[in-house]
Amino acid sequence: MKRLGLLIPLLTLESGAEGKNLSLLEQMTQPKITFQSDYLSDAGFENFDASVKTYKQEMRINNDMFGFSYSRWEYDWERADTLPFYKAKTPIESMQRVKLHANLPVFINEKWFMLNVVNVNATYEKEFSNAFGAGVLSFLSYKVDEKHAIQMGAFANYHPVKTLALPVLGYTYRLREKEGLSVLLGFPRVYVGYQISPNLLFNAGMIYSQAVIRLADDSGIEEGGYVEAKDFQSNVGLRYEWNEQLELSGDLLYAFKRDFAIYDHQADETESYSIEPSAGLMVKLKYRF
C-alpha cells in the first residue's frame, strides 16, 4: 500500500535552522502550516503481476504542542485483475486520514526529560464508521552531557481491529544544534542532519509506520473490511529556509519493506501480502506564522 504515517511528532526531532532567534517556549508555541506532496513509483506485488503507483497529498496545521493533519492517497493500478482479492473493479482508488494530536513534555530536571504524545485519528476509504483509532507515545530522555542523550519508552497504536505496541529506543547527538552534525539512531526513527549553511540543511533518515484502514462498504478488496498496512521508508534530501517564515524541502524516498493484511468486516484476518520496494519523491512547503 503506502506509507501511512503512524505517528510521531517528536519534539526532539526539531533541529536545524528553525527557531534561530526564538526561545524554546516560543519555538514550541509557534504555529505552522505545511503542505506536502509524495509520489512512489510503480511497485509490484510479490509473486503476482500486479503493481501500483501511489500519490499522497497532506496538509498539517500545528505547533510543537498541538496539531491537526489531513492526508489523501490516490492509487494507480496495473494488472490488478491478477490479484487473488480482485473483485471485478479497482481494488482501492483513494483513501483519507484525519488526525488530531497533542504533545505533553515534562522537564523533570537538568538531566531528565519526558515526552508524552497522544493522537486520535480516522483512516478510511469512504465510510467513517469503525474507522477511528488512537495512538500514544511515552519516553524518557536522559542527557548524558551537552551533546549526547539516550531515550527509552514505548508507543502503541490502538484500533478495534488490531492494536500494535512496540518499544521506543534512541541515542541522540547534538539534536537541537543549529550548525554542523545532528543524529538520532533508534526505533521507530533514524535521522541524520548536517547544517551546510545557516539556511541549508542536508537530512536523511528512516521511519517505520503502521495503520489500519477502514475499507468501503462496496470495497474492491473486502466489502466493509479493513487493511492493516506496515512499512519502512527511508529518505534523503535538502531543506532550504528562505527566511524566518518560509521553508522548502525536497527528498528522494525509498520504501524498502511494505506488508499488508486484509481483514473481513468481523475483523478476522483473511490473507496477507507484501509489496516490492519502490522509489519516489517528496516536496514540502512550510510556513511559520
mmCIF file of C-alpha atoms in Angstrom:
data_model
loop_
_atom_site.group_PDB
_atom_site.id
_atom_site.type_symbol
_atom_site.label_atom_id
_atom_site.label_comp_id
_atom_site.label_asym_id
_atom_site.label_seq_id
_atom_site.Cartn_x
_atom_site.Cartn_y
_atom_site.Cartn_z
ATOM 1 C CA MET A 1 0.000 0.000 0.000
ATOM 2 C CA LYS A 2 1.723 3.180 1.125
ATOM 3 C CA ARG A 3 3.446 4.928 3.895
ATOM 4 C CA LEU A 4 0.616 5.624 6.303
ATOM 5 C CA GLY A 5 2.100 7.983 8.743
ATOM 6 C CA LEU A 6 1.931 6.308 12.114
ATOM 7 C CA LEU A 7 2.815 8.513 14.396
ATOM 8 C CA ILE A 8 5.013 10.651 15.982
ATOM 9 C CA PRO A 9 5.507 14.401 16.035
ATOM 10 C CA LEU A 10 8.629 14.173 18.209
ATOM 11 C CA LEU A 11 9.727 17.421 19.801
ATOM 12 C CA THR A 12 13.242 16.087 19.959
ATOM 13 C CA LEU A 13 13.417 15.944 16.166
ATOM 14 C CA GLU A 14 13.115 19.719 15.783
ATOM 15 C CA SER A 15 16.557 20.673 14.537
ATOM 16 C CA GLY A 16 18.461 22.736 12.035
ATOM 17 C CA ALA A 17 17.878 26.386 11.191
ATOM 18 C CA GLU A 18 14.383 26.642 12.644
ATOM 19 C CA GLY A 19 13.895 28.989 15.568
ATOM 20 C CA LYS A 20 17.250 30.776 15.406
ATOM 21 C CA ASN A 21 16.077 33.875 17.272
ATOM 22 C CA LEU A 22 13.321 32.343 19.408
ATOM 23 C CA SER A 23 13.328 30.981 22.926
ATOM 24 C CA LEU A 24 12.459 27.321 23.478
ATOM 25 C CA LEU A 25 8.933 28.242 24.628
ATOM 26 C CA GLU A 26 8.411 30.479 21.597
ATOM 27 C CA GLN A 27 9.565 27.702 19.276
ATOM 28 C CA MET A 28 7.153 25.215 20.889
ATOM 29 C CA THR A 29 4.116 27.511 20.548
ATOM 30 C CA GLN A 30 4.863 28.995 17.117
ATOM 31 C CA PRO A 31 2.073 27.969 14.674
ATOM 32 C CA LYS A 32 2.993 26.428 11.312
ATOM 33 C CA ILE A 33 1.152 25.260 8.223
ATOM 34 C CA THR A 34 2.708 22.588 5.989
ATOM 35 C CA PHE A 35 1.773 21.292 2.545
ATOM 36 C CA GLN A 36 3.406 18.042 1.433
ATOM 37 C CA SER A 37 3.214 16.025 -1.782
ATOM 38 C CA ASP A 38 4.651 12.480 -2.126
ATOM 39 C CA TYR A 39 4.972 10.084 -5.036
ATOM 40 C CA LEU A 40 6.066 6.433 -5.016
ATOM 41 C CA SER A 41 6.815 4.727 -8.326
ATOM 42 C CA ASP A 42 5.275 1.521 -9.654
ATOM 43 C CA ALA A 43 5.678 -1.249 -7.060
ATOM 44 C CA GLY A 44 4.872 -4.864 -7.799
ATOM 45 C CA PHE A 45 3.106 -7.343 -5.544
ATOM 46 C CA GLU A 46 5.406 -10.206 -4.608
ATOM 47 C CA ASN A 47 4.507 -13.373 -6.581
ATOM 48 C CA PHE A 48 1.920 -11.536 -8.730
ATOM 49 C CA ASP A 49 1.983 -9.460 -11.930
ATOM 50 C CA ALA A 50 0.009 -6.554 -10.444
ATOM 51 C CA SER A 51 1.601 -3.246 -9.421
ATOM 52 C CA VAL A 52 0.530 0.121 -8.038
ATOM 53 C CA LYS A 53 1.744 3.733 -8.042
ATOM 54 C CA THR A 54 0.957 5.922 -5.029
ATOM 55 C CA TYR A 55 0.331 9.672 -4.751
ATOM 56 C CA LYS A 56 -0.127 11.450 -1.443
ATOM 57 C CA GLN A 57 -1.177 14.989 -0.510
ATOM 58 C CA GLU A 58 -1.081 16.222 3.076
ATOM 59 C CA MET A 59 -1.823 19.435 4.974
ATOM 60 C CA ARG A 60 -0.761 19.980 8.587
ATOM 61 C CA ILE A 61 -1.557 22.866 10.947
ATOM 62 C CA ASN A 62 0.347 22.648 14.194
ATOM 63 C CA ASN A 63 2.842 23.915 16.695
ATOM 64 C CA ASP A 64 5.044 21.720 18.854
ATOM 65 C CA MET A 65 2.183 21.222 21.343
ATOM 66 C CA PHE A 66 -0.948 20.548 19.272
ATOM 67 C CA GLY A 67 -1.756 19.749 15.683
ATOM 68 C CA PHE A 68 -4.251 18.691 13.002
ATOM 69 C CA SER A 69 -3.496 16.931 9.725
ATOM 70 C CA TYR A 70 -5.459 15.771 6.688
ATOM 71 C CA SER A 71 -3.965 13.293 4.197
ATOM 72 C CA ARG A 72 -5.260 11.792 0.972
ATOM 73 C CA TRP A 73 -3.735 8.911 -1.018
ATOM 74 C CA GLU A 74 -4.505 8.110 -4.674
ATOM 75 C CA TYR A 75 -3.628 4.753 -6.295
ATOM 76 C CA ASP A 76 -2.888 3.950 -9.936
ATOM 77 C CA TRP A 77 -3.087 0.178 -10.571
ATOM 78 C CA GLU A 78 -1.661 -2.044 -13.295
ATOM 79 C CA ARG A 79 -2.995 -5.602 -13.850
ATOM 80 C CA ALA A 80 -4.972 -5.550 -10.624
ATOM 81 C CA ASP A 81 -7.138 -8.326 -12.103
ATOM 82 C CA THR A 82 -4.277 -10.798 -11.451
ATOM 83 C CA LEU A 83 -4.575 -10.362 -7.675
ATOM 84 C CA PRO A 84 -6.483 -13.057 -5.737
ATOM 85 C CA PHE A 85 -8.643 -10.484 -3.901
ATOM 86 C CA TYR A 86 -9.695 -8.714 -7.133
ATOM 87 C CA LYS A 87 -13.498 -8.220 -7.301
ATOM 88 C CA ALA A 88 -14.002 -7.037 -10.910
ATOM 89 C CA LYS A 89 -13.252 -3.392 -10.075
ATOM 90 C CA THR A 90 -10.350 -1.204 -8.914
ATOM 91 C CA PRO A 91 -9.248 -2.536 -5.509
ATOM 92 C CA ILE A 92 -8.997 0.948 -3.981
ATOM 93 C CA GLU A 93 -8.848 4.293 -5.763
ATOM 94 C CA SER A 94 -8.164 6.559 -2.788
ATOM 95 C CA MET A 95 -8.217 6.808 0.981
ATOM 96 C CA GLN A 96 -8.109 9.591 3.561
ATOM 97 C CA ARG A 97 -6.832 10.224 7.026
ATOM 98 C CA VAL A 98 -7.608 12.902 9.630
ATOM 99 C CA LYS A 99 -5.619 13.163 12.841
ATOM 100 C CA LEU A 100 -5.502 15.330 15.959
ATOM 101 C CA HIS A 101 -2.501 15.112 18.265
ATOM 102 C CA ALA A 102 -1.125 16.684 21.440
ATOM 103 C CA ASN A 103 2.456 16.685 22.759
ATOM 104 C CA LEU A 104 2.873 16.814 26.522
ATOM 105 C CA PRO A 105 6.506 17.478 27.519
ATOM 106 C CA VAL A 106 7.664 17.219 31.134
ATOM 107 C CA PHE A 107 11.002 18.769 32.093
ATOM 108 C CA ILE A 108 11.911 16.768 35.185
ATOM 109 C CA ASN A 109 15.338 18.278 35.885
ATOM 110 C CA GLU A 110 18.516 19.277 34.042
ATOM 111 C CA LYS A 111 19.211 15.658 33.060
ATOM 112 C CA TRP A 112 15.778 14.076 32.596
ATOM 113 C CA PHE A 113 13.039 14.966 30.149
ATOM 114 C CA MET A 114 9.792 13.105 29.397
ATOM 115 C CA LEU A 115 7.621 13.370 26.302
ATOM 116 C CA ASN A 116 4.077 12.035 26.001
ATOM 117 C CA VAL A 117 2.234 12.179 22.673
ATOM 118 C CA VAL A 118 -1.416 11.240 22.183
ATOM 119 C CA ASN A 119 -3.481 11.267 18.998
ATOM 120 C CA VAL A 120 -6.910 10.323 17.715
ATOM 121 C CA ASN A 121 -7.346 9.508 14.038
ATOM 122 C CA ALA A 122 -9.569 8.042 11.356
ATOM 123 C CA THR A 123 -8.195 6.319 8.246
ATOM 124 C CA TYR A 124 -10.847 5.305 5.741
ATOM 125 C CA GLU A 125 -11.807 4.757 2.121
ATOM 126 C CA LYS A 126 -15.352 6.212 2.273
ATOM 127 C CA GLU A 127 -17.246 5.483 5.498
ATOM 128 C CA PHE A 128 -16.275 6.786 8.960
ATOM 129 C CA SER A 129 -17.921 4.017 10.994
ATOM 130 C CA ASN A 130 -15.365 1.820 12.794
ATOM 131 C CA ALA A 131 -12.561 3.912 11.244
ATOM 132 C CA PHE A 132 -11.380 5.588 14.436
ATOM 133 C CA GLY A 133 -8.196 4.747 16.291
ATOM 134 C CA ALA A 134 -5.792 6.285 18.778
ATOM 135 C CA GLY A 135 -2.082 6.368 19.432
ATOM 136 C CA VAL A 136 0.124 7.032 22.421
ATOM 137 C CA LEU A 137 3.875 7.520 22.745
ATOM 138 C CA SER A 138 5.773 7.968 26.008
ATOM 139 C CA PHE A 139 9.508 8.038 26.557
ATOM 140 C CA LEU A 140 12.169 9.321 28.937
ATOM 141 C CA SER A 141 15.278 11.112 27.674
ATOM 142 C CA TYR A 142 18.466 11.307 29.739
ATOM 143 C CA LYS A 143 21.070 13.947 28.858
ATOM 144 C CA VAL A 144 24.470 12.317 29.228
ATOM 145 C CA ASP A 145 26.249 15.617 28.506
ATOM 146 C CA GLU A 146 25.751 18.688 26.336
ATOM 147 C CA LYS A 147 25.991 16.644 23.117
ATOM 148 C CA HIS A 148 24.694 13.150 23.920
ATOM 149 C CA ALA A 149 21.342 11.792 25.171
ATOM 150 C CA ILE A 150 19.575 8.444 25.304
ATOM 151 C CA GLN A 151 15.832 7.674 25.119
ATOM 152 C CA MET A 152 13.699 4.735 26.192
ATOM 153 C CA GLY A 153 9.952 4.205 26.171
ATOM 154 C CA ALA A 154 7.098 2.694 24.157
ATOM 155 C CA PHE A 155 4.379 3.537 21.655
ATOM 156 C CA ALA A 156 1.055 1.911 20.841
ATOM 157 C CA ASN A 157 -1.485 2.299 18.035
ATOM 158 C CA TYR A 158 -4.996 1.256 19.071
ATOM 159 C CA HIS A 159 -7.698 0.214 16.623
ATOM 160 C CA PRO A 160 -10.628 -2.151 17.306
ATOM 161 C CA VAL A 161 -9.296 -4.437 14.562
ATOM 162 C CA LYS A 162 -5.597 -4.522 15.518
ATOM 163 C CA THR A 163 -3.522 -2.916 18.274
ATOM 164 C CA LEU A 164 0.232 -2.586 17.923
ATOM 165 C CA ALA A 165 2.663 -1.888 20.803
ATOM 166 C CA LEU A 166 6.435 -1.571 20.342
ATOM 167 C CA PRO A 167 9.415 -0.126 22.232
ATOM 168 C CA VAL A 168 10.991 3.265 21.599
ATOM 169 C CA LEU A 169 14.789 3.298 21.810
ATOM 170 C CA GLY A 170 17.155 6.049 20.799
ATOM 171 C CA TYR A 171 20.507 7.767 21.027
ATOM 172 C CA THR A 172 20.881 11.409 20.014
ATOM 173 C CA TYR A 173 23.896 13.564 19.244
ATOM 174 C CA ARG A 174 23.606 17.378 19.118
ATOM 175 C CA LEU A 175 19.989 17.038 18.012
ATOM 176 C CA ARG A 176 18.841 20.590 18.708
ATOM 177 C CA GLU A 177 22.039 22.234 17.495
ATOM 178 C CA LYS A 178 21.729 24.736 14.646
ATOM 179 C CA GLU A 179 25.062 24.065 12.951
ATOM 180 C CA GLY A 180 27.084 21.020 11.974
ATOM 181 C CA LEU A 181 26.012 17.413 12.513
ATOM 182 C CA SER A 182 22.964 16.113 14.416
ATOM 183 C CA VAL A 183 21.967 12.456 14.772
ATOM 184 C CA LEU A 184 19.175 10.254 16.094
ATOM 185 C CA LEU A 185 19.734 6.491 15.996
ATOM 186 C CA GLY A 186 16.879 4.310 17.187
ATOM 187 C CA PHE A 187 13.430 2.889 16.563
ATOM 188 C CA PRO A 188 10.923 3.753 15.097
ATOM 189 C CA ARG A 189 13.003 6.531 13.529
ATOM 190 C CA VAL A 190 16.552 7.209 12.378
ATOM 191 C CA TYR A 191 17.616 10.754 11.488
ATOM 192 C CA VAL A 192 20.896 12.348 10.355
ATOM 193 C CA GLY A 193 21.159 16.057 9.610
ATOM 194 C CA TYR A 194 24.008 18.335 8.622
ATOM 195 C CA GLN A 195 23.656 22.126 8.542
ATOM 196 C CA ILE A 196 25.562 23.020 5.369
ATOM 197 C CA SER A 197 24.921 26.739 5.841
ATOM 198 C CA PRO A 198 22.620 28.820 8.093
ATOM 199 C CA ASN A 199 19.808 28.312 5.558
ATOM 200 C CA LEU A 200 20.540 24.886 4.047
ATOM 201 C CA LEU A 201 20.188 21.536 5.821
ATOM 202 C CA PHE A 202 21.037 18.079 4.463
ATOM 203 C CA ASN A 203 18.993 15.307 6.068
ATOM 204 C CA ALA A 204 18.498 11.559 5.744
ATOM 205 C CA GLY A 205 16.556 9.008 7.734
ATOM 206 C CA MET A 206 14.173 6.093 8.049
ATOM 207 C CA ILE A 207 10.786 5.646 9.716
ATOM 208 C CA TYR A 208 8.551 2.678 10.484
ATOM 209 C CA SER A 209 4.802 3.223 10.257
ATOM 210 C CA GLN A 210 1.602 1.231 10.748
ATOM 211 C CA ALA A 211 -2.106 1.954 10.339
ATOM 212 C CA VAL A 212 -5.462 0.226 9.910
ATOM 213 C CA ILE A 213 -7.684 1.441 7.044
ATOM 214 C CA ARG A 214 -11.463 1.104 7.092
ATOM 215 C CA LEU A 215 -12.435 -0.138 3.592
ATOM 216 C CA ALA A 216 -15.615 0.969 1.841
ATOM 217 C CA ASP A 217 -18.863 -0.971 2.106
ATOM 218 C CA ASP A 218 -18.523 -1.571 -1.656
ATOM 219 C CA SER A 219 -14.741 -2.076 -1.496
ATOM 220 C CA GLY A 220 -12.867 -3.774 -4.328
ATOM 221 C CA ILE A 221 -10.699 -5.553 -1.725
ATOM 222 C CA GLU A 222 -13.042 -6.672 1.098
ATOM 223 C CA GLU A 223 -16.531 -5.177 1.441
ATOM 224 C CA GLY A 224 -16.835 -3.418 4.779
ATOM 225 C CA GLY A 225 -13.460 -4.814 5.813
ATOM 226 C CA TYR A 226 -10.072 -3.446 6.797
ATOM 227 C CA VAL A 227 -6.443 -3.388 5.720
ATOM 228 C CA GLU A 228 -3.513 -3.169 8.124
ATOM 229 C CA ALA A 229 -0.501 -1.605 6.366
ATOM 230 C CA LYS A 230 3.061 -1.607 7.737
ATOM 231 C CA ASP A 231 6.155 -0.210 6.081
ATOM 232 C CA PHE A 232 9.727 1.041 6.398
ATOM 233 C CA GLN A 233 10.543 4.106 4.336
ATOM 234 C CA SER A 234 13.829 5.996 4.001
ATOM 235 C CA ASN A 235 14.564 9.495 2.720
ATOM 236 C CA VAL A 236 17.486 11.725 1.773
ATOM 237 C CA GLY A 237 17.181 15.355 0.811
ATOM 238 C CA LEU A 238 17.660 19.064 1.425
ATOM 239 C CA ARG A 239 15.745 21.666 3.386
ATOM 240 C CA TYR A 240 16.149 25.347 2.497
ATOM 241 C CA GLU A 241 14.963 28.191 4.722
ATOM 242 C CA TRP A 242 14.126 31.187 2.536
ATOM 243 C CA ASN A 243 13.531 33.392 5.562
ATOM 244 C CA GLU A 244 12.289 33.031 9.146
ATOM 245 C CA GLN A 245 8.774 32.175 7.899
ATOM 246 C CA LEU A 246 9.173 30.096 4.736
ATOM 247 C CA GLU A 247 10.888 26.731 4.295
ATOM 248 C CA LEU A 248 11.100 24.364 1.306
ATOM 249 C CA SER A 249 12.158 20.679 1.421
ATOM 250 C CA GLY A 250 12.838 18.150 -1.309
ATOM 251 C CA ASP A 251 13.598 14.474 -0.656
ATOM 252 C CA LEU A 252 14.203 11.235 -2.510
ATOM 253 C CA LEU A 253 12.136 8.402 -0.997
ATOM 254 C CA TYR A 254 12.661 4.665 -0.934
ATOM 255 C CA ALA A 255 10.016 2.326 0.506
ATOM 256 C CA PHE A 256 12.006 -0.845 1.084
ATOM 257 C CA LYS A 257 9.592 -3.049 3.040
ATOM 258 C CA ARG A 258 5.789 -2.919 2.780
ATOM 259 C CA ASP A 259 3.358 -5.520 4.082
ATOM 260 C CA PHE A 260 -0.391 -5.519 4.432
ATOM 261 C CA ALA A 261 -3.035 -7.825 5.802
ATOM 262 C CA ILE A 262 -6.731 -7.955 4.846
ATOM 263 C CA TYR A 263 -9.466 -8.333 7.478
ATOM 264 C CA ASP A 264 -13.153 -9.033 6.887
ATOM 265 C CA HIS A 265 -15.976 -6.929 8.379
ATOM 266 C CA GLN A 266 -15.829 -9.052 11.541
ATOM 267 C CA ALA A 267 -12.137 -8.123 11.991
ATOM 268 C CA ASP A 268 -10.852 -11.628 11.172
ATOM 269 C CA GLU A 269 -7.633 -11.735 9.124
ATOM 270 C CA THR A 270 -8.189 -13.459 5.777
ATOM 271 C CA GLU A 271 -4.912 -13.011 3.837
ATOM 272 C CA SER A 272 -1.651 -11.047 3.739
ATOM 273 C CA TYR A 273 0.704 -9.759 1.029
ATOM 274 C CA SER A 274 3.998 -7.939 0.505
ATOM 275 C CA ILE A 275 4.837 -5.193 -1.977
ATOM 276 C CA GLU A 276 8.227 -4.879 -3.634
ATOM 277 C CA PRO A 277 10.460 -1.843 -2.958
ATOM 278 C CA SER A 278 9.932 1.371 -4.909
ATOM 279 C CA ALA A 279 11.444 4.854 -5.086
ATOM 280 C CA GLY A 280 9.817 8.252 -5.143
ATOM 281 C CA LEU A 281 9.906 11.967 -4.380
ATOM 282 C CA MET A 282 8.633 14.289 -1.672
ATOM 283 C CA VAL A 283 8.214 18.078 -1.795
ATOM 284 C CA LYS A 284 7.202 20.017 1.310
ATOM 285 C CA LEU A 285 6.455 23.689 1.904
ATOM 286 C CA LYS A 286 6.229 25.032 5.475
ATOM 287 C CA TYR A 287 5.132 28.492 6.609
ATOM 288 C CA ARG A 288 5.618 29.740 10.184
ATOM 289 C CA PHE A 289 3.356 32.492 11.456
#
